Tab-separated table of C-alpha atoms in Angstrom:
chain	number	residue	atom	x	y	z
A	5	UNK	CA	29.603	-133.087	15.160
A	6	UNK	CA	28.255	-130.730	17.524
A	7	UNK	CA	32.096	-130.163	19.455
A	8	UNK	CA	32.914	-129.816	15.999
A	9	UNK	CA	30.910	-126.727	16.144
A	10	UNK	CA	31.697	-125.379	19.179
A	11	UNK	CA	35.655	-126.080	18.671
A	12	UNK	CA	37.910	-122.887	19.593
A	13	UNK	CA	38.113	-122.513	15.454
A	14	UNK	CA	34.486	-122.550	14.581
A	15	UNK	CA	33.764	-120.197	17.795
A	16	UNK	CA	36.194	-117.879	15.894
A	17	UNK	CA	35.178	-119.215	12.335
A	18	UNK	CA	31.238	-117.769	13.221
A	19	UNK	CA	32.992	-114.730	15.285
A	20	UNK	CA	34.758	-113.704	12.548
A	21	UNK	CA	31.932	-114.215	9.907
A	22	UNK	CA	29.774	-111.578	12.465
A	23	UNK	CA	32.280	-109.283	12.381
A	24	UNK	CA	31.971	-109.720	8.477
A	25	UNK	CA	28.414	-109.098	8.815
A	26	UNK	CA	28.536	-105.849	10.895
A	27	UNK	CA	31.144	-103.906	8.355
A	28	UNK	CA	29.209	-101.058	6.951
A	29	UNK	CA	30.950	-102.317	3.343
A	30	UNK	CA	29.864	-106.309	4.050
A	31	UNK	CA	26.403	-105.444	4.987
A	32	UNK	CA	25.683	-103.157	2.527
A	33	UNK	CA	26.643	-105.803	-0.481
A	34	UNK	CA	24.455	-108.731	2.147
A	35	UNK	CA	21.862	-105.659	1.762
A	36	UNK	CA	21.885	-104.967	-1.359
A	37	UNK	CA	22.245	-109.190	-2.784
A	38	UNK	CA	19.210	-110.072	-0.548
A	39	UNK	CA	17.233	-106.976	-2.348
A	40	UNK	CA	17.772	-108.773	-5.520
A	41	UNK	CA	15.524	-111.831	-5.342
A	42	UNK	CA	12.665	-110.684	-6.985
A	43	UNK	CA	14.894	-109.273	-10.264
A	44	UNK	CA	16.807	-113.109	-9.663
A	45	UNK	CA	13.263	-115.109	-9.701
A	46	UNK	CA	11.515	-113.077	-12.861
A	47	UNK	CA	14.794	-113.823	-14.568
A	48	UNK	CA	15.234	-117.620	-13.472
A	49	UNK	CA	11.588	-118.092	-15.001
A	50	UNK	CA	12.264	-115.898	-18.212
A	51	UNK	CA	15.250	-118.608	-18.567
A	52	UNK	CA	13.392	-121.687	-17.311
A	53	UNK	CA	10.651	-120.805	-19.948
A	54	UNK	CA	12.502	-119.892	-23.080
A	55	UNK	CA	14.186	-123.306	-22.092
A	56	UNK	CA	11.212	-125.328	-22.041
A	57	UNK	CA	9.292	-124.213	-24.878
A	58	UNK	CA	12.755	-124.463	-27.457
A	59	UNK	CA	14.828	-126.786	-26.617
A	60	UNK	CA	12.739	-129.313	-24.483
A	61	UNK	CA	9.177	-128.998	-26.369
A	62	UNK	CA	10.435	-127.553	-29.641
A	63	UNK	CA	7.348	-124.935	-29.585
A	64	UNK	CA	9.615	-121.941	-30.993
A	65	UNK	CA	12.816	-121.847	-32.064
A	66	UNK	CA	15.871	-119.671	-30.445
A	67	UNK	CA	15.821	-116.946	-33.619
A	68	UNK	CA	11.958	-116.894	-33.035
A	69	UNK	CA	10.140	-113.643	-32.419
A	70	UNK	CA	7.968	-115.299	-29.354
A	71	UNK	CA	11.721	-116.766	-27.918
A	72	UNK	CA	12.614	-113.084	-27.806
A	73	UNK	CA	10.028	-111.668	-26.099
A	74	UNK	CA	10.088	-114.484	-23.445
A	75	UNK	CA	13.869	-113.861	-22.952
A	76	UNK	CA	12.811	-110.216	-22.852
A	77	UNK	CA	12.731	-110.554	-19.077
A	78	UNK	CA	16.063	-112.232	-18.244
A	79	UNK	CA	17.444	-109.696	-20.700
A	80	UNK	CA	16.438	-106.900	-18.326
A	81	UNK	CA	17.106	-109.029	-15.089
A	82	UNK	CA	20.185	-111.223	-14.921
A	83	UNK	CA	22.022	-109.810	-17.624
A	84	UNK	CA	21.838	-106.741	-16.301
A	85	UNK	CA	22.582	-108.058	-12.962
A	86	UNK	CA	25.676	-105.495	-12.036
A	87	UNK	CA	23.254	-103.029	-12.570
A	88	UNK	CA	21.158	-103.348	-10.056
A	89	UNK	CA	23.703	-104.664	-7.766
A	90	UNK	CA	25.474	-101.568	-8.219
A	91	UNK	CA	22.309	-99.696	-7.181
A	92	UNK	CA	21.199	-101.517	-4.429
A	93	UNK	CA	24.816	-101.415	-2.637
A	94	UNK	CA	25.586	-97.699	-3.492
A	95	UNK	CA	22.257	-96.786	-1.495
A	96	UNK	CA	22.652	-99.536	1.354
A	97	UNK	CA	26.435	-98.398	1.557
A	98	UNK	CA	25.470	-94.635	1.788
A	99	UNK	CA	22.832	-95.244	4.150
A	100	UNK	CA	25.298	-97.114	6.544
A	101	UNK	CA	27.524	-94.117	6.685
A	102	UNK	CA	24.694	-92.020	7.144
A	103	UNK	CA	25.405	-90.264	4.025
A	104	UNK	CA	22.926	-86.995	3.676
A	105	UNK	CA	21.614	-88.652	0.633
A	106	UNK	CA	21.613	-91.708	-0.569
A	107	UNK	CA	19.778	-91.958	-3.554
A	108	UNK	CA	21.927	-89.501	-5.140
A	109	UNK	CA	25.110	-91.605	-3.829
A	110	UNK	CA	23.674	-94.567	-5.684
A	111	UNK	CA	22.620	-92.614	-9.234
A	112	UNK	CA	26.406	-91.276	-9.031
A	113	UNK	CA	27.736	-94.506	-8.445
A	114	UNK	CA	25.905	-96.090	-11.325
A	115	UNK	CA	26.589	-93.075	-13.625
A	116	UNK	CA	30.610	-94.177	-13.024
A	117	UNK	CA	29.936	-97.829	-13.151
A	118	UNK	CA	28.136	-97.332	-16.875
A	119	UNK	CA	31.282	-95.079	-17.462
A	120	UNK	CA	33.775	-97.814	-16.732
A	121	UNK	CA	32.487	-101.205	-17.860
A	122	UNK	CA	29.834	-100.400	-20.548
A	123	UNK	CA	31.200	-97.537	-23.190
A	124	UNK	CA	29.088	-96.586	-25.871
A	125	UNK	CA	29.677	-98.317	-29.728
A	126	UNK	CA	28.841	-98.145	-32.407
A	127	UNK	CA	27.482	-101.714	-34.603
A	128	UNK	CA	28.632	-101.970	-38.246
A	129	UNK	CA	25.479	-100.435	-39.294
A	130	UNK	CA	25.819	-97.135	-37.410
A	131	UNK	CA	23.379	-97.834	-34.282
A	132	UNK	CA	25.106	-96.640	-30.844
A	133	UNK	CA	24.594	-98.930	-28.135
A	134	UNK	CA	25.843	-99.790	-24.516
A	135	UNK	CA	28.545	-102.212	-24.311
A	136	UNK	CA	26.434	-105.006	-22.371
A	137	UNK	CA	29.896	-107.469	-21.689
A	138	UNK	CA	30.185	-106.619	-17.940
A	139	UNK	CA	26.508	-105.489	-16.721
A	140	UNK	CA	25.729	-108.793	-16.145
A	141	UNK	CA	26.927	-110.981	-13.403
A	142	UNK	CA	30.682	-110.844	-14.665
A	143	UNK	CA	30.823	-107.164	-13.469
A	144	UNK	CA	30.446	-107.484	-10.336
A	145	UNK	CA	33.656	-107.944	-8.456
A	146	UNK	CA	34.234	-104.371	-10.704
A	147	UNK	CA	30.591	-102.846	-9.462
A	148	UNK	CA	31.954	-103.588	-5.440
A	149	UNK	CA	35.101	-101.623	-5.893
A	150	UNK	CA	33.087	-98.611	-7.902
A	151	UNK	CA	31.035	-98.889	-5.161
A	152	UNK	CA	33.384	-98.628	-2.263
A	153	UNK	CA	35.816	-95.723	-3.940
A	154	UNK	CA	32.737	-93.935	-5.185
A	155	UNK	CA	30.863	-93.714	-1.794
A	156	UNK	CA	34.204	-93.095	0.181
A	157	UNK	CA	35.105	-90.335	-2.035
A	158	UNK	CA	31.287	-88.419	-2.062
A	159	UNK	CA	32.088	-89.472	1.820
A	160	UNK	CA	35.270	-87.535	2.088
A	161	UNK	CA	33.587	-84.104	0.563
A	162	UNK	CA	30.775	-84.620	2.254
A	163	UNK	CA	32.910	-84.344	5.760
A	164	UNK	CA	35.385	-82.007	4.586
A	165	UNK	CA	32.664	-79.711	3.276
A	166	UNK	CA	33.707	-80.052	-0.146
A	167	UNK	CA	31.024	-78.859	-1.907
A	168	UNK	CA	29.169	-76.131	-4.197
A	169	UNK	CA	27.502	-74.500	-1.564
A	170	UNK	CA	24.104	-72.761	-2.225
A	171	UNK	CA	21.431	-70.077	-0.552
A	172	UNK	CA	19.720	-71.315	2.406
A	173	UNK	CA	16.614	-70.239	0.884
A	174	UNK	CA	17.649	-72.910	-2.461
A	175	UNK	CA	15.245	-75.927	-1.767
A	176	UNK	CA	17.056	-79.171	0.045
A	177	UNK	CA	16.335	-81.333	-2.883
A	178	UNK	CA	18.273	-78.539	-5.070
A	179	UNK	CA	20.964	-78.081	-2.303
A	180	UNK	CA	21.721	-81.576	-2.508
A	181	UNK	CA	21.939	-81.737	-6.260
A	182	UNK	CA	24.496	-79.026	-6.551
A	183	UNK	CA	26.423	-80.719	-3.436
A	184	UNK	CA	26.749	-83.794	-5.892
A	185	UNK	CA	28.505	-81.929	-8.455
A	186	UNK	CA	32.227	-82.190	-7.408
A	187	UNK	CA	32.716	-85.961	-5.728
A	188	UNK	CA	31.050	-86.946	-9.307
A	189	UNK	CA	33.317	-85.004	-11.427
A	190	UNK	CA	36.403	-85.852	-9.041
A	191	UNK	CA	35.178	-89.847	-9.341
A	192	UNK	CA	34.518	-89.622	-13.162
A	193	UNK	CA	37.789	-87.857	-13.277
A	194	UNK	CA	39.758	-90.235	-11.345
A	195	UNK	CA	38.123	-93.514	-13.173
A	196	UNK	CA	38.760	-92.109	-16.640
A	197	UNK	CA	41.927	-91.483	-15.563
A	198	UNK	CA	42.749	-95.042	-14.267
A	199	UNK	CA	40.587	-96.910	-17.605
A	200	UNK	CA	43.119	-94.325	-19.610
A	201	UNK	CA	46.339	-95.709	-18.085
A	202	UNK	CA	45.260	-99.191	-18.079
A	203	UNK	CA	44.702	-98.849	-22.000
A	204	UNK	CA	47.653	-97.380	-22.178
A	205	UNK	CA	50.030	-99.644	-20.267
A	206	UNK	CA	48.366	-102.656	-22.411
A	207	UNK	CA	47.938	-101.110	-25.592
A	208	UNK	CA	44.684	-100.659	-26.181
A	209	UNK	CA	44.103	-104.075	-25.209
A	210	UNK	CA	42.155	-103.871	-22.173
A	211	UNK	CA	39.890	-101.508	-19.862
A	212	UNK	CA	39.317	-101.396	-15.936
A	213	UNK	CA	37.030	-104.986	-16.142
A	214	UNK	CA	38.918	-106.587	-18.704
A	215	UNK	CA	42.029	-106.172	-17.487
A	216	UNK	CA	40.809	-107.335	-14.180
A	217	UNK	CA	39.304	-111.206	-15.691
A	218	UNK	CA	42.158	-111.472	-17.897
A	219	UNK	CA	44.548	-111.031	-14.458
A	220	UNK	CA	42.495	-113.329	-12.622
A	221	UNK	CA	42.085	-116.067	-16.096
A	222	UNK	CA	45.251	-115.940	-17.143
A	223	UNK	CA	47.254	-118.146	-14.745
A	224	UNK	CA	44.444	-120.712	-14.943
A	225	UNK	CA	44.624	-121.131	-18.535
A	226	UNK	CA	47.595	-123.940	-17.585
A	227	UNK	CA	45.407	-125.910	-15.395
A	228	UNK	CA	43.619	-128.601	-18.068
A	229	UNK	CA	44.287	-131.623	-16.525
A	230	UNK	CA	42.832	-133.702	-13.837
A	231	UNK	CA	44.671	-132.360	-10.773
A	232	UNK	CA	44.382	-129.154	-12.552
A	233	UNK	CA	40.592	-129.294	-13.330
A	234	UNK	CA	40.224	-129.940	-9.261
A	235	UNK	CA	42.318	-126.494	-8.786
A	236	UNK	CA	40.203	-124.730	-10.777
A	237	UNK	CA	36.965	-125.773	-9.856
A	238	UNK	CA	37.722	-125.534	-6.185
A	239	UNK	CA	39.326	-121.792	-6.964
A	240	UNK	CA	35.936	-120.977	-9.124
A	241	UNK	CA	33.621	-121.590	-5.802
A	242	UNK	CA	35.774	-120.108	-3.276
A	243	UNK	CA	35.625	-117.055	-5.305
A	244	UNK	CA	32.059	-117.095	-5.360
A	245	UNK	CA	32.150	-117.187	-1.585
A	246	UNK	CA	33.555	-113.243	-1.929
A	247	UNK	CA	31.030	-111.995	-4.777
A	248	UNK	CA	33.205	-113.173	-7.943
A	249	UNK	CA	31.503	-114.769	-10.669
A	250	UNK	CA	34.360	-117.961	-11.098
A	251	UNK	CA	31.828	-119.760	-13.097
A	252	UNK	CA	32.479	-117.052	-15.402
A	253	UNK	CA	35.904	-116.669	-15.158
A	254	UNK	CA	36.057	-120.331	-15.882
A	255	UNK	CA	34.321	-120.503	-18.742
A	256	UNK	CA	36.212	-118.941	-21.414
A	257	UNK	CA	38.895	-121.585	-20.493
A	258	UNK	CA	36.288	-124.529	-20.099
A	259	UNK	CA	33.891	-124.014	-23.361
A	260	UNK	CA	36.906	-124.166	-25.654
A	261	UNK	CA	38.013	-127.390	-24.204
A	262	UNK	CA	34.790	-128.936	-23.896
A	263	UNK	CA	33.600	-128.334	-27.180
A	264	UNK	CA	36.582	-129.774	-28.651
A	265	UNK	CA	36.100	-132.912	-26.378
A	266	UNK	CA	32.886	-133.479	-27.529
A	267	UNK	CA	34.171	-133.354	-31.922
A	268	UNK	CA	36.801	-135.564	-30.934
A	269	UNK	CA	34.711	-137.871	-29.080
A	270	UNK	CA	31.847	-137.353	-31.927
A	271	UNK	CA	34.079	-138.329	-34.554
A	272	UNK	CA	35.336	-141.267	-32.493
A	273	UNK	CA	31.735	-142.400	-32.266
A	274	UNK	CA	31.226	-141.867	-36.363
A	275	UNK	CA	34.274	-144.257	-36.754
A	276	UNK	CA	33.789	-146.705	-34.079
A	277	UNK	CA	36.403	-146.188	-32.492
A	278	UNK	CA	36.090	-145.904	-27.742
A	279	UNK	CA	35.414	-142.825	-26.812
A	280	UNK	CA	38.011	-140.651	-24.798
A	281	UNK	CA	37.963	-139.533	-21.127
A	282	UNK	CA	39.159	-135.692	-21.080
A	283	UNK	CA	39.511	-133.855	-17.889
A	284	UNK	CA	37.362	-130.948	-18.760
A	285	UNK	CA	34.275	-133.406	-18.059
A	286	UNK	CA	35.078	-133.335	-14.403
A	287	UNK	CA	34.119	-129.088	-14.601
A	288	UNK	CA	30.520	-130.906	-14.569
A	289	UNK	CA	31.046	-132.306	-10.787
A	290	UNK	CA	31.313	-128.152	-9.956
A	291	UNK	CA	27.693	-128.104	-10.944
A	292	UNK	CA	25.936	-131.014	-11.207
A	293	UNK	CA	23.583	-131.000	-8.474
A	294	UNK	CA	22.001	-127.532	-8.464
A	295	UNK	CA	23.818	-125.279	-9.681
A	296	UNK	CA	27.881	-124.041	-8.732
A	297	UNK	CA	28.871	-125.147	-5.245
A	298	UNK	CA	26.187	-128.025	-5.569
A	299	UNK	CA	23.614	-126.430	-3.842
A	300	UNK	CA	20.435	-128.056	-4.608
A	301	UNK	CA	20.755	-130.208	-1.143
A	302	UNK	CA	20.741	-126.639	0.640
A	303	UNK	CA	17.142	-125.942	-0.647
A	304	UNK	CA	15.733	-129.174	-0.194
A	305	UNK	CA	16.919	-129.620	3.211
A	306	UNK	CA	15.646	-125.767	4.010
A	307	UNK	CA	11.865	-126.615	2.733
A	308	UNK	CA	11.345	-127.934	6.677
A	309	UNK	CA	13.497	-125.811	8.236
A	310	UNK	CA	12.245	-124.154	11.333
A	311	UNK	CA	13.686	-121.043	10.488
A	312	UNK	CA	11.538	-118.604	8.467
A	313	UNK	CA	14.327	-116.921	6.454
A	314	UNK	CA	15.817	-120.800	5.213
A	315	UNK	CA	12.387	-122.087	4.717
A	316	UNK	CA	10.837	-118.773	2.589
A	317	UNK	CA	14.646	-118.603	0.525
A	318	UNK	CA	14.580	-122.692	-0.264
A	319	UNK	CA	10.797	-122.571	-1.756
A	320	UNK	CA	11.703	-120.146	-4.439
A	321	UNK	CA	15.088	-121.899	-4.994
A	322	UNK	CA	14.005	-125.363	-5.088
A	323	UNK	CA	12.247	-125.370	-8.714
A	324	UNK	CA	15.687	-122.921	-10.601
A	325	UNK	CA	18.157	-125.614	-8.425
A	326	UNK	CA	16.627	-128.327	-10.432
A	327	UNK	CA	17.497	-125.799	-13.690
A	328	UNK	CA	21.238	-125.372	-12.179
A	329	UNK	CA	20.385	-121.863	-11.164
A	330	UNK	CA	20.938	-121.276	-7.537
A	331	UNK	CA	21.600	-117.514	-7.695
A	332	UNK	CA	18.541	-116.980	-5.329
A	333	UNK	CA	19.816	-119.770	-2.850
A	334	UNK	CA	23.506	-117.886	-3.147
A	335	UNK	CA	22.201	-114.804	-2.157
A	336	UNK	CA	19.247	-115.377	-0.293
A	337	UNK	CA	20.224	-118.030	2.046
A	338	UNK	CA	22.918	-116.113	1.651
A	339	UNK	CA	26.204	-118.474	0.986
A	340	UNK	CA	28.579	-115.344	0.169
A	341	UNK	CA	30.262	-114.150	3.230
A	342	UNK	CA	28.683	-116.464	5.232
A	343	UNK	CA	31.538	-118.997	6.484
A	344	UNK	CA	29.420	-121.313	7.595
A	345	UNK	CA	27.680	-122.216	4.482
A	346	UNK	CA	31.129	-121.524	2.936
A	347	UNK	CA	32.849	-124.254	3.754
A	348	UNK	CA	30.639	-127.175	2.615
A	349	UNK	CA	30.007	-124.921	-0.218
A	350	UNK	CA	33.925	-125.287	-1.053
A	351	UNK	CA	34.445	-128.908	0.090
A	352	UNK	CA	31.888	-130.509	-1.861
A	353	UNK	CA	32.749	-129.607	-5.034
A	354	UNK	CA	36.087	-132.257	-5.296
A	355	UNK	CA	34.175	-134.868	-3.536
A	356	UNK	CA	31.898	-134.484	-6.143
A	357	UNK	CA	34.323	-134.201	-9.058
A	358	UNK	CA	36.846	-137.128	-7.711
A	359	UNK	CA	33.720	-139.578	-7.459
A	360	UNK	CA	32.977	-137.979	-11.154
A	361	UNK	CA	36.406	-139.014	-12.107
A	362	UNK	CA	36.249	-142.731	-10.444
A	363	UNK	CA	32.945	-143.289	-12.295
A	364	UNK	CA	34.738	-142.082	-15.620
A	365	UNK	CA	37.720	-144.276	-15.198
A	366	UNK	CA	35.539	-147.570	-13.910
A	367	UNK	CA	33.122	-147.354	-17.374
A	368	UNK	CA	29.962	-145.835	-15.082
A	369	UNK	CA	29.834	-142.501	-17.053
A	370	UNK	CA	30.672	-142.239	-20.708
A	371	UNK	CA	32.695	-139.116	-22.213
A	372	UNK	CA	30.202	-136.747	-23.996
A	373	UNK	CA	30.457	-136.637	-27.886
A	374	UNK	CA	27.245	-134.330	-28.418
A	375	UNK	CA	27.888	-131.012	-27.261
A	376	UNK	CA	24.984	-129.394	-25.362
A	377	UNK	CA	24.519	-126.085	-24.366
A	378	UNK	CA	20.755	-125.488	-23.594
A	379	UNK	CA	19.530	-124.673	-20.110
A	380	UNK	CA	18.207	-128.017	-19.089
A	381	UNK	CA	16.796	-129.626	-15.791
A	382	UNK	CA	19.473	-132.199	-14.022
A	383	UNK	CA	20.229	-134.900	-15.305
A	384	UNK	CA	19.242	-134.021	-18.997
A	385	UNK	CA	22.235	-132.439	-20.609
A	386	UNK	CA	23.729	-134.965	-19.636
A	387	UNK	CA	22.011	-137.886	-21.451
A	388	UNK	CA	21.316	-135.595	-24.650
A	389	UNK	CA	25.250	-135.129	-24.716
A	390	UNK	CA	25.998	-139.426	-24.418
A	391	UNK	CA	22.575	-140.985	-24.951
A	392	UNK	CA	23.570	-142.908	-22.098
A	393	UNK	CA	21.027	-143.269	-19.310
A	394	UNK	CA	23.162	-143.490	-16.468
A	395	UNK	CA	24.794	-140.344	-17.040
A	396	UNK	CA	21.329	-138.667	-16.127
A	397	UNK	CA	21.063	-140.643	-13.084
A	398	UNK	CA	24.579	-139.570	-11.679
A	399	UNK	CA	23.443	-135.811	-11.122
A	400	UNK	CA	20.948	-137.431	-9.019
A	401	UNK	CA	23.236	-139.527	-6.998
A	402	UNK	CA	25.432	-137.005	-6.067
A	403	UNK	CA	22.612	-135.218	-4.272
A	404	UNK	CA	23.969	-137.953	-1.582
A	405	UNK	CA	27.709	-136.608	-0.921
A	406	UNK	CA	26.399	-132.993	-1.462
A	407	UNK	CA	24.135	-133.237	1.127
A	408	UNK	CA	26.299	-135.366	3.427
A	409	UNK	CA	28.901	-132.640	3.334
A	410	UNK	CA	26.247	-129.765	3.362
A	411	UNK	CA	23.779	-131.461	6.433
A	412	UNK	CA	25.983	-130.494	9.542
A	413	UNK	CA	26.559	-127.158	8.507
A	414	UNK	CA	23.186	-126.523	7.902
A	415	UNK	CA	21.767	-127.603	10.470
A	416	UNK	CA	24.210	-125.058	12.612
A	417	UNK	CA	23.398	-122.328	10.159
A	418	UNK	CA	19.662	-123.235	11.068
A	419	UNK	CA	20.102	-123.260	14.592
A	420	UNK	CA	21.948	-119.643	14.337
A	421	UNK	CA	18.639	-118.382	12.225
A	422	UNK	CA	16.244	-119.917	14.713
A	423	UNK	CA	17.875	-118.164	17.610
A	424	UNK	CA	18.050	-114.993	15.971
A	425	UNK	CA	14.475	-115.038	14.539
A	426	UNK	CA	13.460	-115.618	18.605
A	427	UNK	CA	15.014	-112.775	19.511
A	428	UNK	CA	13.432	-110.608	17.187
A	429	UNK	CA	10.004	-112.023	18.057
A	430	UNK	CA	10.577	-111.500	21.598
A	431	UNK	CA	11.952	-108.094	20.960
A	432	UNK	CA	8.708	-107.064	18.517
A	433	UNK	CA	6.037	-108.624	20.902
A	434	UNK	CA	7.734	-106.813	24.316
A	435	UNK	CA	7.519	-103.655	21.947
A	436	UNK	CA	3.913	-104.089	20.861
């Protein structure tokens, strides 16, 4: 495995994936995704639990007040995940073209992002509120580009001199406010404009971030059966790989057709009658074993690693993995941009699912005909949804393949870290 690794197309594979790493853009959004692990842990244990207490322990129900204010947390965290994504790239992104000031960069880019993917409306009994659709992680891929054209712009004026110039004897912090002026009206201006044609051009139908999921979603709408089910799946996680929630994208298409699996396999079971395979129970094999990509093996394997960054990241990703939420493995360890960890990230998933699908078609697993939505540890979904046993223990098994595929690149990964973590050492103790 190791000429594997040093084969002319992983030397240009890793050489490639520094060169990612070094772009002002690319390491800003590595900057500002690795800022977001504490938001990412209080919500994972907000989630974890609210999960726990209702649906595991009964102890409050979901419309309870105490379920609220436990949920309180992830409410503020993950679904307002663009949000602070938004924030944390803006300044990282302004910093690394040594923007005059960066703080203002990021208010102004969050001030357009609010603009274009949460409008204000009004409910049926007359309160205004945000719009709170794409603030969570679904707005991202739309938060990267605000991002980029916002900073570039405020860039642009900020080297052409395009600004409202003030006294000398006006206070910096002042200066700097009224410098801010025109790139934010000339980005507001030039967003409205673009959210005003895309209404337009549809109808009303759709804005700037619905327009853009019902682009990507549409064409995958089609793909419901098995080889289809592998396209998707496989499509979903090498999105994730550049910062695109295709869970989500997924989902709209997947929770119609699994729910109606499940009342036709229900009412199957009320008659008698065998229950019926349907393809959309292979979208499970995307997930099964920690979370999209599979990535509980990744944590596990990092809780020895030698390297400080794998080893701190896997100890507060072990514990959400075995929830199915790897978010701070994904962008901690990080996987996104990072071709390495890409590739087994990728390649797992249809090992995964095509062993899910043998096990279907040899009587192993049986077809869910409870539908089950809760946040649950591995393994239990899946027995609440068939009351079969071994369905609970498959999650488990596939730990095996996922780690197979995973174990070689990680281990290169770790060796990278190691190296790295050396040099900085060395560098720190010749400086002290």
């Amino acid at each position: 495995m190791e000429s594997l690794f040093n084969s002319p197309f992983m030397v240009k594979l890793q050489d490639f994936g520094q060169k990612l790493g070094s772009n002002k853009f690319l390491s800003a959004l590595q900057g500002a995704m690795m800022s977001l692990m504490g938001i990412i842990m209080i919500g994972a244990i907000s989630q974890i639990i609210t999960s726990i207490g209702s649906t595991m322990f009964g102890l409050f129900s979901a419309d309870s007040e105490i379920y609220a204010i436990l949920y309180s947390p992830y409410n503020f965290t993950m679904n307002l995940l663009s949000v602070w994504v938004v924030a944390f790239f803006a300044y990282n992104y302004g910093k690394n073209l040594k923007m005059k000031n960066p703080l203002i960069t990021m208010v102004d880019a969050l001030a357009v992002f609010f603009l274009v993917v949460s409008p204000i409306v009004v409910t049926e009994v007359g309160v205004s509120a945000l719009d709170m659709t794409y603030l969570g992680s679904t707005g991202m891929f739309v938060g990267f580009v605000i991002v980029f054209i916002v900073v570039q712009l405020e860039k642009f004026c900020a080297d052409h001199n395009i600004r409202i110039k003030m006294p000398d004897v006006v206070p910096p912090f002042l200066q700097d406010s009224f410098a801010a002026i025109l790139p934010l009206f000339f980005n507001v201006v030039l967003f409205l404009g673009l959210d005003g044609i895309v209404s337009v051009v549809t109808g009303g139908a759709y804005s700037i971030p619905s327009g853009f999921m019902a682009l990507i979603g549409a064409p995958l709408n089609a793909l419901t059966s098995v080889p289809g089910m592998f396209i998707l799946c496989t499509f979903a996680v090498l999105l994730w790989c550049f910062g695109i929630h295709g869970t989500m994208i997924l989902v709209p298409i997947i929770m119609p057709l699994g729910l109606q699996a499940a009342a036709a396999n229900a009412a199957a079971h009320a008659a008698g009658d065998p229950l019926t395979f349907y393809p959309v129970a292979l979208f499970a094999g995307m997930a099964c074993a920690g979370g999209t990509g599979n990535t509980l093996p990744l944590a596990l394997m990092g809780l020895r690693s030698k390297s400080k960054q794998i080893s701190a990241i896997s100890k507060i990703s072990a514990i959400p993995g075995w929830f199915g939420i790897n978010e701070p493995l994904t962008f901690g360890m990080p996987i996104m941009y990072n071709p390495i960890l890409c590739i087994p990230y990728v390649l797992n998933v249809p090992i995964v699912m095509l062993l899910t699908l043998i096990a279907y078609k040899i009587g192993w697993l049986m077809p869910a005909w409870i539908s089950i939505s809760a946040l649950l540890p591995m393994g239990f979904a899946q027995y609440l949804g068939t009351l079969n046993w071994f369905n609970a223990v498959w999650d488990y098994l596939m730990l095996i393949p996922a780690t197979i595929v995973y174990y070689p690149f990680f281990k290169a990964y770790e060796k990278q870290l190691i190296a790295k973590e050396a040099e900085i050492e060395a560098a720190e103790a010749a400086n002290a």
